[in-house]
Amino acid sequence: MDRVAVLTEVLLQNPNDAFARYGLAMEYSKTGEVERALEEFGKLLSAHPDYTAGYFMAAQTLAKAQRTNEARKMLEDGISSAQRTNNAHAQSEMEAMLADLQ
């Protein structure tokens, strides 16, 4: 069974599994399925607004798709999440990416 199928099966059993939702979004992002990836990142961040890595990876997906304004907004939201969760490493990575997108 491929990774998408496995993760989809996990999510059928537990739709709020943040790790599986993140993994599914990443799989779609890796295969260039931008809209599907962003849909999964959206579900993840809606249910788990402090899943900081989701913001960063969604922003990277958006940037690769030349959707710079949306990537900036995602990074700003991610920086806020990183500040709430005291995740200085993630905050600095997102601030660096945001500066590169300016």
PDB file of C-alpha atoms in Angstrom:
ATOM      1  CA  MET A   1       0.000   0.000   0.000  1.00  0.00           C
ATOM      2  CA  ASP A   2       1.390   3.416  -0.877  1.00  0.00           C
ATOM      3  CA  ARG A   3       1.841   6.194   1.675  1.00  0.00           C
ATOM      4  CA  VAL A   4      -1.187   8.195   0.514  1.00  0.00           C
ATOM      5  CA  ALA A   5      -3.406   5.136   0.888  1.00  0.00           C
ATOM      6  CA  VAL A   6      -2.008   4.314   4.331  1.00  0.00           C
ATOM      7  CA  LEU A   7      -2.416   7.881   5.582  1.00  0.00           C
ATOM      8  CA  THR A   8      -5.910   8.131   4.109  1.00  0.00           C
ATOM      9  CA  GLU A   9      -6.858   4.934   5.911  1.00  0.00           C
ATOM     10  CA  VAL A  10      -5.515   6.312   9.206  1.00  0.00           C
ATOM     11  CA  LEU A  11      -7.548   9.480   8.693  1.00  0.00           C
ATOM     12  CA  LEU A  12     -10.697   7.476   7.976  1.00  0.00           C
ATOM     13  CA  GLN A  13     -10.275   5.924  11.406  1.00  0.00           C
ATOM     14  CA  ASN A  14      -9.246   9.160  13.127  1.00  0.00           C
ATOM     15  CA  PRO A  15      -9.862  12.366  11.127  1.00  0.00           C
ATOM     16  CA  ASN A  16      -8.161  14.469  13.828  1.00  0.00           C
ATOM     17  CA  ASP A  17      -4.824  12.638  13.657  1.00  0.00           C
ATOM     18  CA  ALA A  18      -2.530  15.631  13.157  1.00  0.00           C
ATOM     19  CA  PHE A  19       0.534  13.594  12.237  1.00  0.00           C
ATOM     20  CA  ALA A  20      -1.329  11.633   9.549  1.00  0.00           C
ATOM     21  CA  ARG A  21      -2.938  14.814   8.162  1.00  0.00           C
ATOM     22  CA  TYR A  22       0.467  16.510   8.009  1.00  0.00           C
ATOM     23  CA  GLY A  23       1.957  13.441   6.339  1.00  0.00           C
ATOM     24  CA  LEU A  24      -0.798  13.334   3.729  1.00  0.00           C
ATOM     25  CA  ALA A  25      -0.327  17.029   2.960  1.00  0.00           C
ATOM     26  CA  MET A  26       3.408  16.458   2.588  1.00  0.00           C
ATOM     27  CA  GLU A  27       2.879  13.507   0.241  1.00  0.00           C
ATOM     28  CA  TYR A  28       0.644  15.620  -1.988  1.00  0.00           C
ATOM     29  CA  SER A  29       3.135  18.473  -1.869  1.00  0.00           C
ATOM     30  CA  LYS A  30       6.018  16.177  -2.865  1.00  0.00           C
ATOM     31  CA  THR A  31       4.100  14.932  -5.896  1.00  0.00           C
ATOM     32  CA  GLY A  32       3.184  18.451  -7.002  1.00  0.00           C
ATOM     33  CA  GLU A  33      -0.506  18.156  -6.127  1.00  0.00           C
ATOM     34  CA  VAL A  34      -0.572  21.679  -4.760  1.00  0.00           C
ATOM     35  CA  GLU A  35      -4.323  22.118  -4.299  1.00  0.00           C
ATOM     36  CA  ARG A  36      -4.717  18.762  -2.560  1.00  0.00           C
ATOM     37  CA  ALA A  37      -1.716  19.524  -0.347  1.00  0.00           C
ATOM     38  CA  LEU A  38      -3.098  22.930   0.587  1.00  0.00           C
ATOM     39  CA  GLU A  39      -6.501  21.427   1.317  1.00  0.00           C
ATOM     40  CA  GLU A  40      -4.890  18.987   3.757  1.00  0.00           C
ATOM     41  CA  PHE A  41      -2.720  21.698   5.325  1.00  0.00           C
ATOM     42  CA  GLY A  42      -5.898  23.763   5.746  1.00  0.00           C
ATOM     43  CA  LYS A  43      -7.679  20.914   7.516  1.00  0.00           C
ATOM     44  CA  LEU A  44      -4.631  20.357   9.707  1.00  0.00           C
ATOM     45  CA  LEU A  45      -4.272  23.978  10.743  1.00  0.00           C
ATOM     46  CA  SER A  46      -7.992  24.433  11.268  1.00  0.00           C
ATOM     47  CA  ALA A  47      -8.089  21.542  13.735  1.00  0.00           C
ATOM     48  CA  HIS A  48      -4.604  22.115  15.183  1.00  0.00           C
ATOM     49  CA  PRO A  49      -3.741  25.822  14.912  1.00  0.00           C
ATOM     50  CA  ASP A  50      -0.475  25.351  16.785  1.00  0.00           C
ATOM     51  CA  TYR A  51       0.924  22.610  14.531  1.00  0.00           C
ATOM     52  CA  THR A  52       3.671  25.034  13.596  1.00  0.00           C
ATOM     53  CA  ALA A  53       5.411  22.856  11.010  1.00  0.00           C
ATOM     54  CA  GLY A  54       2.199  22.857   8.982  1.00  0.00           C
ATOM     55  CA  TYR A  55       2.465  26.582   8.367  1.00  0.00           C
ATOM     56  CA  PHE A  56       6.077  26.365   7.260  1.00  0.00           C
ATOM     57  CA  MET A  57       5.526  23.490   4.872  1.00  0.00           C
ATOM     58  CA  ALA A  58       2.312  25.013   3.494  1.00  0.00           C
ATOM     59  CA  ALA A  59       4.254  28.232   2.868  1.00  0.00           C
ATOM     60  CA  GLN A  60       6.958  26.277   1.037  1.00  0.00           C
ATOM     61  CA  THR A  61       4.287  24.588  -1.079  1.00  0.00           C
ATOM     62  CA  LEU A  62       2.774  27.970  -1.911  1.00  0.00           C
ATOM     63  CA  ALA A  63       6.154  29.509  -2.735  1.00  0.00           C
ATOM     64  CA  LYS A  64       7.015  26.645  -5.100  1.00  0.00           C
ATOM     65  CA  ALA A  65       3.683  27.285  -6.837  1.00  0.00           C
ATOM     66  CA  GLN A  66       4.645  30.972  -7.285  1.00  0.00           C
ATOM     67  CA  ARG A  67       1.887  32.028  -4.871  1.00  0.00           C
ATOM     68  CA  THR A  68       4.131  34.414  -2.974  1.00  0.00           C
ATOM     69  CA  ASN A  69       1.497  36.587  -1.298  1.00  0.00           C
ATOM     70  CA  GLU A  70      -0.258  33.526   0.101  1.00  0.00           C
ATOM     71  CA  ALA A  71       3.087  32.115   1.221  1.00  0.00           C
ATOM     72  CA  ARG A  72       3.862  35.341   3.093  1.00  0.00           C
ATOM     73  CA  LYS A  73       0.500  35.236   4.879  1.00  0.00           C
ATOM     74  CA  MET A  74       1.043  31.586   5.821  1.00  0.00           C
ATOM     75  CA  LEU A  75       4.470  32.447   7.225  1.00  0.00           C
ATOM     76  CA  GLU A  76       3.053  35.341   9.244  1.00  0.00           C
ATOM     77  CA  ASP A  77       0.453  32.995  10.728  1.00  0.00           C
ATOM     78  CA  GLY A  78       3.160  30.404  11.357  1.00  0.00           C
ATOM     79  CA  ILE A  79       5.378  32.908  13.134  1.00  0.00           C
ATOM     80  CA  SER A  80       2.453  33.749  15.422  1.00  0.00           C
ATOM     81  CA  SER A  81       1.989  30.029  16.106  1.00  0.00           C
ATOM     82  CA  ALA A  82       5.700  29.602  16.828  1.00  0.00           C
ATOM     83  CA  GLN A  83       5.571  32.528  19.262  1.00  0.00           C
ATOM     84  CA  ARG A  84       2.529  31.039  21.058  1.00  0.00           C
ATOM     85  CA  THR A  85       4.281  27.687  21.412  1.00  0.00           C
ATOM     86  CA  ASN A  86       7.717  29.127  22.213  1.00  0.00           C
ATOM     87  CA  ASN A  87       9.255  27.413  19.193  1.00  0.00           C
ATOM     88  CA  ALA A  88      12.184  29.732  18.508  1.00  0.00           C
ATOM     89  CA  HIS A  89      13.750  27.450  15.901  1.00  0.00           C
ATOM     90  CA  ALA A  90      10.619  27.310  13.749  1.00  0.00           C
ATOM     91  CA  GLN A  91      10.090  31.028  14.225  1.00  0.00           C
ATOM     92  CA  SER A  92      13.602  31.841  12.986  1.00  0.00           C
ATOM     93  CA  GLU A  93      13.226  29.521   9.952  1.00  0.00           C
ATOM     94  CA  MET A  94       9.938  31.139   8.982  1.00  0.00           C
ATOM     95  CA  GLU A  95      11.273  34.655   9.531  1.00  0.00           C
ATOM     96  CA  ALA A  96      14.227  33.833   7.252  1.00  0.00           C
ATOM     97  CA  MET A  97      11.930  32.480   4.558  1.00  0.00           C
ATOM     98  CA  LEU A  98       9.651  35.509   4.885  1.00  0.00           C
ATOM     99  CA  ALA A  99      12.648  37.818   4.442  1.00  0.00           C
ATOM    100  CA  ASP A 100      13.655  35.888   1.303  1.00  0.00           C
ATOM    101  CA  LEU A 101      10.147  36.347  -0.129  1.00  0.00           C
ATOM    102  CA  GLN A 102      10.157  40.123   0.393  1.00  0.00           C
TER     103      GLN A 102
END
